[in-house]
Short mmCIF file of C-alpha atoms and ligand atoms in Angstrom, two decimals:
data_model
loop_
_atom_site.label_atom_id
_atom_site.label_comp_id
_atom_site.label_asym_id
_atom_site.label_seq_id
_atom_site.Cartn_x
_atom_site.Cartn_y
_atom_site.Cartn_z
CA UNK A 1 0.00 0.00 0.00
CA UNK A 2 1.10 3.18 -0.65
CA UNK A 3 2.74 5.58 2.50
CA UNK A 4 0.20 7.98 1.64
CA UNK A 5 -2.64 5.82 2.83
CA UNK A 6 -0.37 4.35 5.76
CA UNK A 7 -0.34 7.73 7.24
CA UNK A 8 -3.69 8.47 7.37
CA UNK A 9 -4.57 9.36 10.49
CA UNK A 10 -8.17 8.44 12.25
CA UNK A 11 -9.40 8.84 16.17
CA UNK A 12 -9.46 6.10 17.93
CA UNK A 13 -10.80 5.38 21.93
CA UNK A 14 -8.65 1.66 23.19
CA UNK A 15 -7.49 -1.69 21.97
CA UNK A 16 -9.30 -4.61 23.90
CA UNK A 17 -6.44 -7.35 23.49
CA UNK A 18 -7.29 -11.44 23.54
CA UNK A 19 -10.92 -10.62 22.98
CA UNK A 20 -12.87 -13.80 22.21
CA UNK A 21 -16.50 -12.38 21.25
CA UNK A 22 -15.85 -9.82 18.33
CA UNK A 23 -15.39 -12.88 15.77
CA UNK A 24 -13.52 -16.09 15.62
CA UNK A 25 -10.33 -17.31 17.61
CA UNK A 26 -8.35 -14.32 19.75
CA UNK A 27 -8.48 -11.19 18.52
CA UNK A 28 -7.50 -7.61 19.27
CA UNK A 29 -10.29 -5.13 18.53
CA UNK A 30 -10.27 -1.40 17.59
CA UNK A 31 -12.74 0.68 18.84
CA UNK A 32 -12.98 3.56 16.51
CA UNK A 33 -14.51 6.89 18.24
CA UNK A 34 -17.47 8.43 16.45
CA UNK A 35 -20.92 6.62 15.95
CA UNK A 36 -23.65 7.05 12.95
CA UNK A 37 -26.54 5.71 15.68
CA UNK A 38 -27.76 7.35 19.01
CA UNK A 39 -28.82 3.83 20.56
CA UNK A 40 -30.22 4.31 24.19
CA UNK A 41 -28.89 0.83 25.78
CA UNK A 42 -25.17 1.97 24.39
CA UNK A 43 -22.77 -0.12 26.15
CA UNK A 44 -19.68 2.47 24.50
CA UNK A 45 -20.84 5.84 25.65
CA UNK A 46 -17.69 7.27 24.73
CA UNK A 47 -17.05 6.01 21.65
CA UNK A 48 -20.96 8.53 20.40
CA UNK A 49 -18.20 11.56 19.36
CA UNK A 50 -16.21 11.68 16.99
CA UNK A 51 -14.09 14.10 18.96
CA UNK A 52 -11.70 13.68 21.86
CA UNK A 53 -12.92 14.07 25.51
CA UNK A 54 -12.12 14.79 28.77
CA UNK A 55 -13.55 12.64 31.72
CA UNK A 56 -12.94 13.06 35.16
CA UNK A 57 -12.69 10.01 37.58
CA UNK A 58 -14.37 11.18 41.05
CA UNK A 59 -12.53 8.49 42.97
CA UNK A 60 -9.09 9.48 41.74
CA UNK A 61 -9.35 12.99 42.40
CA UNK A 62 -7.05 14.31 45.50
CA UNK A 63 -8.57 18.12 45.23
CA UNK A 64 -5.45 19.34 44.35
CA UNK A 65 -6.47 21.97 41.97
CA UNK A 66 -3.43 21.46 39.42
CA UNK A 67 -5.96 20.67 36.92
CA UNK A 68 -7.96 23.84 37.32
CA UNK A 69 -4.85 26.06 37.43
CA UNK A 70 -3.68 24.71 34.17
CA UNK A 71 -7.08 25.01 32.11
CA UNK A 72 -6.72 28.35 30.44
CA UNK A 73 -10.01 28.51 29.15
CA UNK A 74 -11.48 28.32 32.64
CA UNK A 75 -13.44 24.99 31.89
CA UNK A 76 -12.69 24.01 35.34
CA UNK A 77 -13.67 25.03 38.77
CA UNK A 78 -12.75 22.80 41.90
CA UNK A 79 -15.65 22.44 44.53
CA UNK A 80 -16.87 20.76 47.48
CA UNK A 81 -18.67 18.20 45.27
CA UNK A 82 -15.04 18.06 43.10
CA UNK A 83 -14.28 18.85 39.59
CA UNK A 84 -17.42 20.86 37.88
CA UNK A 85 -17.09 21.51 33.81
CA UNK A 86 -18.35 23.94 31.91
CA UNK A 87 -17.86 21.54 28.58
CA UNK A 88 -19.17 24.55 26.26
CA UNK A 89 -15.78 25.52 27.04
CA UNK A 90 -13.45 23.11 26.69
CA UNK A 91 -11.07 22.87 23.77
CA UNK A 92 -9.43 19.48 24.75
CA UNK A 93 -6.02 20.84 24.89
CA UNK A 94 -5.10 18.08 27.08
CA UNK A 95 -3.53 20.73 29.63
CA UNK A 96 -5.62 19.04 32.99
CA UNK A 97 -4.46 15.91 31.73
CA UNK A 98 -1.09 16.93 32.01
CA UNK A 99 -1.31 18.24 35.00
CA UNK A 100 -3.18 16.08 37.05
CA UNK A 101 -1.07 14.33 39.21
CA UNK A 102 -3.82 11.73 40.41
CA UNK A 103 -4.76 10.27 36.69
CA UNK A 104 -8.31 11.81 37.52
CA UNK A 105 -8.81 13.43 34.38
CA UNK A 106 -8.25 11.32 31.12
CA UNK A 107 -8.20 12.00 27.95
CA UNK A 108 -10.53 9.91 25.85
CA UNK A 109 -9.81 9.37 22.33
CA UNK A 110 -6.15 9.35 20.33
CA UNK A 111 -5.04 10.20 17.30
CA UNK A 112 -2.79 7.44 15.23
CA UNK A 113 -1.99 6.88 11.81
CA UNK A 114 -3.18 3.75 10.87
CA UNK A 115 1.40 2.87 10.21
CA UNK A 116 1.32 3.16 13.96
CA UNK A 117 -1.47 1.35 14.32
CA UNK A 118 -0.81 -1.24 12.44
CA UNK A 119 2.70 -1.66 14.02
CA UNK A 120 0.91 -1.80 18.12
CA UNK A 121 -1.66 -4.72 16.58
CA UNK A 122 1.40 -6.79 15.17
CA UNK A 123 2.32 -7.34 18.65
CA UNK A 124 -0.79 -9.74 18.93
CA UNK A 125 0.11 -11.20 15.85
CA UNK A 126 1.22 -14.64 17.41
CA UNK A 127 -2.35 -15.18 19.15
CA UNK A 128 -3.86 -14.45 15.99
CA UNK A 129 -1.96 -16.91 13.82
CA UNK A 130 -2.46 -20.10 16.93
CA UNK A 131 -6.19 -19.15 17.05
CA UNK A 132 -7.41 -18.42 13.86
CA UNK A 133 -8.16 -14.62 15.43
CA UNK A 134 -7.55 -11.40 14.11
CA UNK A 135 -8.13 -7.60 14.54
CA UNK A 136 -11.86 -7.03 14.76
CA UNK A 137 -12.97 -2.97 13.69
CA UNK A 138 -15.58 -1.74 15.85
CA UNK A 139 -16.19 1.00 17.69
CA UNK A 140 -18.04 3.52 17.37
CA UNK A 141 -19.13 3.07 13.71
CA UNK A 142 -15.53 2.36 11.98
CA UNK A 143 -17.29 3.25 9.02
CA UNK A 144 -17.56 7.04 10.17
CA UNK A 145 -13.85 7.65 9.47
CA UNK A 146 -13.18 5.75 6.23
CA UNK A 147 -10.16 6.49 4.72
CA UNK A 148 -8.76 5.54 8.14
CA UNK A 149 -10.55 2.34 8.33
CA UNK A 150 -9.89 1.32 4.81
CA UNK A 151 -6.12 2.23 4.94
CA UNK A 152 -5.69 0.16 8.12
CA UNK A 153 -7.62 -2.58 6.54
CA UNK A 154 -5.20 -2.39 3.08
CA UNK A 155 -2.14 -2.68 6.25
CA UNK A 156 -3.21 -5.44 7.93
CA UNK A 157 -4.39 -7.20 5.13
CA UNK A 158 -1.03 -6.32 3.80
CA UNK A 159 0.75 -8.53 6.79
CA UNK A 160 -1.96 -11.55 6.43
CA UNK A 161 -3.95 -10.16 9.11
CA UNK A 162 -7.75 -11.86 9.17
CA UNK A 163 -9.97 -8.08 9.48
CA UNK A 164 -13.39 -8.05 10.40
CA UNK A 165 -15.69 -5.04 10.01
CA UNK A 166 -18.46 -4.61 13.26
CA UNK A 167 -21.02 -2.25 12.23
CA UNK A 168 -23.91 -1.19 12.91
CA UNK A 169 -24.43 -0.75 9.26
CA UNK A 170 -25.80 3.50 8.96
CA UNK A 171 -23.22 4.62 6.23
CA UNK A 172 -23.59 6.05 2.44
CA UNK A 173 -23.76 3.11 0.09
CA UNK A 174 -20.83 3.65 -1.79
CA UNK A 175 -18.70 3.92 1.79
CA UNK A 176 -20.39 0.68 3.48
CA UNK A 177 -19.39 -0.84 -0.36
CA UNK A 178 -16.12 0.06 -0.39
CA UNK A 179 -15.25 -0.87 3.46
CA UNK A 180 -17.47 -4.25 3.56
CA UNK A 181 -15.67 -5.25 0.19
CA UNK A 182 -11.97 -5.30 2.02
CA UNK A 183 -13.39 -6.64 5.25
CA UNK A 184 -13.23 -11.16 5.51
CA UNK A 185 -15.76 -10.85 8.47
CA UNK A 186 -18.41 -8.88 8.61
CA UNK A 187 -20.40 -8.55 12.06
CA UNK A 188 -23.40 -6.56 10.88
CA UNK A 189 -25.99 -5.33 13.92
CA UNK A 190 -29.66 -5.45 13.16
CA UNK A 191 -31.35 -4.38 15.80
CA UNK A 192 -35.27 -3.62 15.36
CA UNK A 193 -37.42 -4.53 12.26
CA UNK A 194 -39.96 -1.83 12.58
CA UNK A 195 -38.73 1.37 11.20
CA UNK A 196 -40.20 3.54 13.23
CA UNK A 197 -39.45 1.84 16.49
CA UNK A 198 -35.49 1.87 15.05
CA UNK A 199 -36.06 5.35 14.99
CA UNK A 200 -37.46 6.08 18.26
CA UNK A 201 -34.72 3.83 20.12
CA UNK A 202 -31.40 4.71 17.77
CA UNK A 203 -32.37 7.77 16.04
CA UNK A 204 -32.49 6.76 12.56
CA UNK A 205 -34.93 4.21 10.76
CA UNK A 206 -33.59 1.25 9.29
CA UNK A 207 -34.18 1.39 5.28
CA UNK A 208 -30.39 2.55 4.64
CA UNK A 209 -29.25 -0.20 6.91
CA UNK A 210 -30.78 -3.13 5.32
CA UNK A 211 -30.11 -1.99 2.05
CA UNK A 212 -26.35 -2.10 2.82
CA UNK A 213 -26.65 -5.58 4.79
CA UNK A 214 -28.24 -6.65 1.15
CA UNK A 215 -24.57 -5.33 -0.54
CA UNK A 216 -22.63 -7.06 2.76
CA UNK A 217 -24.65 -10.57 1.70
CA UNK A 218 -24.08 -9.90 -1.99
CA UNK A 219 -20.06 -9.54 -1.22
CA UNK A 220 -20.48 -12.67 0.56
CA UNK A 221 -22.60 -14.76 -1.75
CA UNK A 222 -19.83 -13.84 -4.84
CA UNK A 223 -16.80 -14.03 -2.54
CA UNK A 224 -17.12 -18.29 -2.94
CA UNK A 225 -17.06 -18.23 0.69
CA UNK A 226 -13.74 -16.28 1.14
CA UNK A 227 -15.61 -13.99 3.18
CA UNK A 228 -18.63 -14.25 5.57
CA UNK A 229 -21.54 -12.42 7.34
CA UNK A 230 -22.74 -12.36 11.20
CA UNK A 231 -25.58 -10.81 12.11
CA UNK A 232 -25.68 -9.51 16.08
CA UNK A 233 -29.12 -8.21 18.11
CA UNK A 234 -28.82 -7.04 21.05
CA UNK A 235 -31.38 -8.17 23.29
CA UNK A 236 -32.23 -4.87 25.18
CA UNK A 237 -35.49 -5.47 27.83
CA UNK A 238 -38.26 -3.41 26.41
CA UNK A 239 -36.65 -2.43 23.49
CA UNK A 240 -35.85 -5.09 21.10
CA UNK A 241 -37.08 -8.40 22.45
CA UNK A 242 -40.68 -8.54 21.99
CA UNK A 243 -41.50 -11.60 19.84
CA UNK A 244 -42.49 -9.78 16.77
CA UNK A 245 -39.25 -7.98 16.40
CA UNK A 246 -37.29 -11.34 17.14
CA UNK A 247 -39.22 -13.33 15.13
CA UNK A 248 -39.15 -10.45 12.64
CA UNK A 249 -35.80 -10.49 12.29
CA UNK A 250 -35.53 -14.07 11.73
CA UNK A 251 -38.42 -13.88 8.74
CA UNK A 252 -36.40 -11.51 7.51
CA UNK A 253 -33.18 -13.38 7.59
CA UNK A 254 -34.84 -16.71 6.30
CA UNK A 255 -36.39 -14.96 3.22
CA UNK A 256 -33.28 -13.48 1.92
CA UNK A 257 -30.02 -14.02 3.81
CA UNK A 258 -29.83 -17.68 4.75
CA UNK A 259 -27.36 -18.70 2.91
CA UNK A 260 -25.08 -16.05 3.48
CA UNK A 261 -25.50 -15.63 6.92
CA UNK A 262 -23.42 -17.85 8.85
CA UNK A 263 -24.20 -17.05 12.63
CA UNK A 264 -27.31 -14.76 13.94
CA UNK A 265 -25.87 -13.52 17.78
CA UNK A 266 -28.71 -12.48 19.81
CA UNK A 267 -26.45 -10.62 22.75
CA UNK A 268 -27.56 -10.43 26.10
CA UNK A 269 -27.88 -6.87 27.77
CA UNK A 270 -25.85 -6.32 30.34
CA UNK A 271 -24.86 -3.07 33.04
CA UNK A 272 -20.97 -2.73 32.84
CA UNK A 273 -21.61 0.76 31.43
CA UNK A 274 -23.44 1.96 33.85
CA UNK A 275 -20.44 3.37 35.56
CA UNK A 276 -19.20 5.14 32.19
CA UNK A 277 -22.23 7.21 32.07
CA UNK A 278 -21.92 8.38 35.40
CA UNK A 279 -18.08 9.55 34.29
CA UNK A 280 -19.34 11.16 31.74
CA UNK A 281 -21.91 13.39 33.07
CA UNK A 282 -24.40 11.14 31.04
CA UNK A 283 -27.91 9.86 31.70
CA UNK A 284 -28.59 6.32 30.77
CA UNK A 285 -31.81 5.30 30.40
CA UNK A 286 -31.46 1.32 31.28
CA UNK A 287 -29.35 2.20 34.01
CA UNK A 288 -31.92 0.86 36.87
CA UNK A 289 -32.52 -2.24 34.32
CA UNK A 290 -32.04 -5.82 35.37
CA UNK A 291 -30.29 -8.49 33.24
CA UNK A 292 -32.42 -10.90 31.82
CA UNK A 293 -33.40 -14.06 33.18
CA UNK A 294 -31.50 -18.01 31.64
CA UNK A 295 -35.41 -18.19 31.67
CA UNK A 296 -36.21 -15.13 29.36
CA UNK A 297 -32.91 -15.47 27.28
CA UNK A 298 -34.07 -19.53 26.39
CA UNK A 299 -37.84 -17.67 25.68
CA UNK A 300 -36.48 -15.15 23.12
CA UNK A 301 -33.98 -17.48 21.96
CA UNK A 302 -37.27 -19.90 20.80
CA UNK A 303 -39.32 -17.05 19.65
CA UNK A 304 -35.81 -16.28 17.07
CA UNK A 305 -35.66 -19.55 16.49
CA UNK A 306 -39.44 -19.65 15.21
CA UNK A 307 -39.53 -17.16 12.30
CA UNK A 308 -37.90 -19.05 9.94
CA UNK A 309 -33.92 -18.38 10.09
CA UNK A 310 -31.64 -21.60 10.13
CA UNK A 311 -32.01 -22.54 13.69
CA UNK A 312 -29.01 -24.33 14.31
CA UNK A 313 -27.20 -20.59 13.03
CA UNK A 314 -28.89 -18.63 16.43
CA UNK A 315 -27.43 -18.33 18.96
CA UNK A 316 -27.97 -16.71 22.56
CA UNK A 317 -24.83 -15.38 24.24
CA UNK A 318 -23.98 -13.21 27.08
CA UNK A 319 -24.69 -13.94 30.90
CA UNK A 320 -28.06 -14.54 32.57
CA UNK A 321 -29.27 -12.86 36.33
CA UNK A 322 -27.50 -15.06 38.78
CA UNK A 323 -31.00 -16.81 40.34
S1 LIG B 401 -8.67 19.74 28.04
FE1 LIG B 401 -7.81 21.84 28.07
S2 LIG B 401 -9.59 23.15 27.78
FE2 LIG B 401 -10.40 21.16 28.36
S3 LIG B 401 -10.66 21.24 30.58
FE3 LIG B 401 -8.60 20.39 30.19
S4 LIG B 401 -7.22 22.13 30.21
FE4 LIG B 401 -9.30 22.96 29.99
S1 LIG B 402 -5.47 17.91 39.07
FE1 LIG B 402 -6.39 15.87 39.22
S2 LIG B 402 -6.34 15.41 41.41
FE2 LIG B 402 -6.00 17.63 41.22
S3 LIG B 402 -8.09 18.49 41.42
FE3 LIG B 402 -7.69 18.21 39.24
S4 LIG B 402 -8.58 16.18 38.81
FE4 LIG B 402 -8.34 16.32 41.01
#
């Protein structure tokens, strides 16, 4: 590839090394920042903006007031509740960051050229090649930052790398094309049948997304099985697992993806974000929200299973309530 495209630079938030759930064997995945959806059960709250941000972690703070002191745009004041931020303000200068002598405030996001990149996830290589793994894209909507994404897929792809793409599938056409085309993986959310209930619970309706999970199954029906297509749901209490919508899906998969589709995930909610909303100054609206029953999961596994998708491809993971 050429070092023009190896130096393209993109924003990302973390690596999650010897991951075992964002496609086969171990992989490292990239969680790009910037997201095309506004779901309300987000589990990646930071990854919504494109743009770099400051958090501040309450329990790290030692009142010190370095941070404020070094803000010269006066984001910051220091008071008996701790750090308060006027974000309108902030220009993410990084200054408190510096300063802070406690690691209470962070930096979220970093800029890399997908070279650099490339060279950190070649560390993993050696888990990748005795698992079958990879680097898994995800994010975020990876999509949202293309030339990034597709010059870090040309890299990898470059050094033998297995990629997979994890989107939630809201991109122009022409982008998802040109993205889904150099990915060998796809893992392609489809969350809610009904357009207008998409709407209501991501933001956007769902006619541009299944359009370009038809162009992710037509790359996959012409690739001679080189490449393949997982579909993921998450199963969100109140949101997306009413029978219709489950059962929905799977008509919907049956009619016109099941050969292509190799595995339909149906991914149990779960409350680890809770406490990244909190950092973040953000409401969450599932955050008094139990996890789902073994009970409810085997129920909504039966009522996927009943629409007409290839059974033996669905499958319900995540973890139950403890009973
Ligand atoms: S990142 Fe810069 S502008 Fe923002 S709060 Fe910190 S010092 Fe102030
Ligand atoms: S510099 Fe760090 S430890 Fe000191 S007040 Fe600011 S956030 Fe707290």
């Amino acid at each position: 590839m050429s070092s023009e495209n190896v130096s393209t630079r993109g924003t990302i938030l973390h690596l999650q090394r010897l991951s075992t759930e964002d496609g086969p064997g171990i992989r490292t995945t990239v969680f790009f920042k910037g997201c095309t959806l506004r779901c309300e059960w987000c589990h990646n709250p930071e990854s919504l903006s494109r743009h770099r941000q400051v958090q501040w972690l309450a329990n790290r703070c030692i009142g010190c007031a370095s941070c404020v002191a070094a803000c010269e745009v006066h984001s910051l004041t220091l008071t008996v509740e701790g750090i308060v931020r006027d974000r309108g303000l902030c220009v993410t200068c990084g200054r408190c960051v510096e300063a802070c002598p406690s690691g209470a405030m962070e930096m979220l996001g970093k800029e890399v050229s997908a070279a650099e990149l490339t060279a950190e996830l070649l560390k993993d290589r050696a888990y990748f090649e005795k698992s079958g793994g990879g680097v898994t894209l995800s994010g975020g909507e990876p999509t949202l930052q293309p030339a990034f994404c597709a010059a870090l897929m040309d890299a990898l792809h470059a050094e033998g790398v297995h990629v997979a793409l994890d989107t939630c599938g809201l991109s122009a056409p022409g982008v998802f094309s040109e993205l889904a085309a150099k990915a060998d993986l796809i893992l392609f959310d489809l969350k809610l049948m009904n357009p207008d209930e998409h709407k209501r619970w991501t933001g956007a309706d769902n006619s541009r997304i299944l359009r370009n999970l038809e162009i992710a199954r037509d790359f996959v029906s012409r690739s001679g099985g080189a490449k393949r297509l997982w579909i993921r749901t998450p199963l969100i209490p109140g949101a997306t697992t009413a029978p219709d919508n489950l059962a929905g899906i799977s008509a919907y998969l049956g009619a016109s993806f099941d050969g292509s589709v190799e595995r339909w995930e149906l991914c149990a909610f779960n409350n680890l974000c809770r406490d990244k909303y909190e950092r973040l100054g953000m409401r969450w609206t599932f955050a008094e929200t139990e996890l789902l029953t073994a009970q409810q999961l085997t129920q909504m596994g039966e009522w996927a299973r009943s629409g007409g998708f290839d059974p033996s491809r669905t499958f319900v993971t995540g973890a139950a309530k403890a009973s």
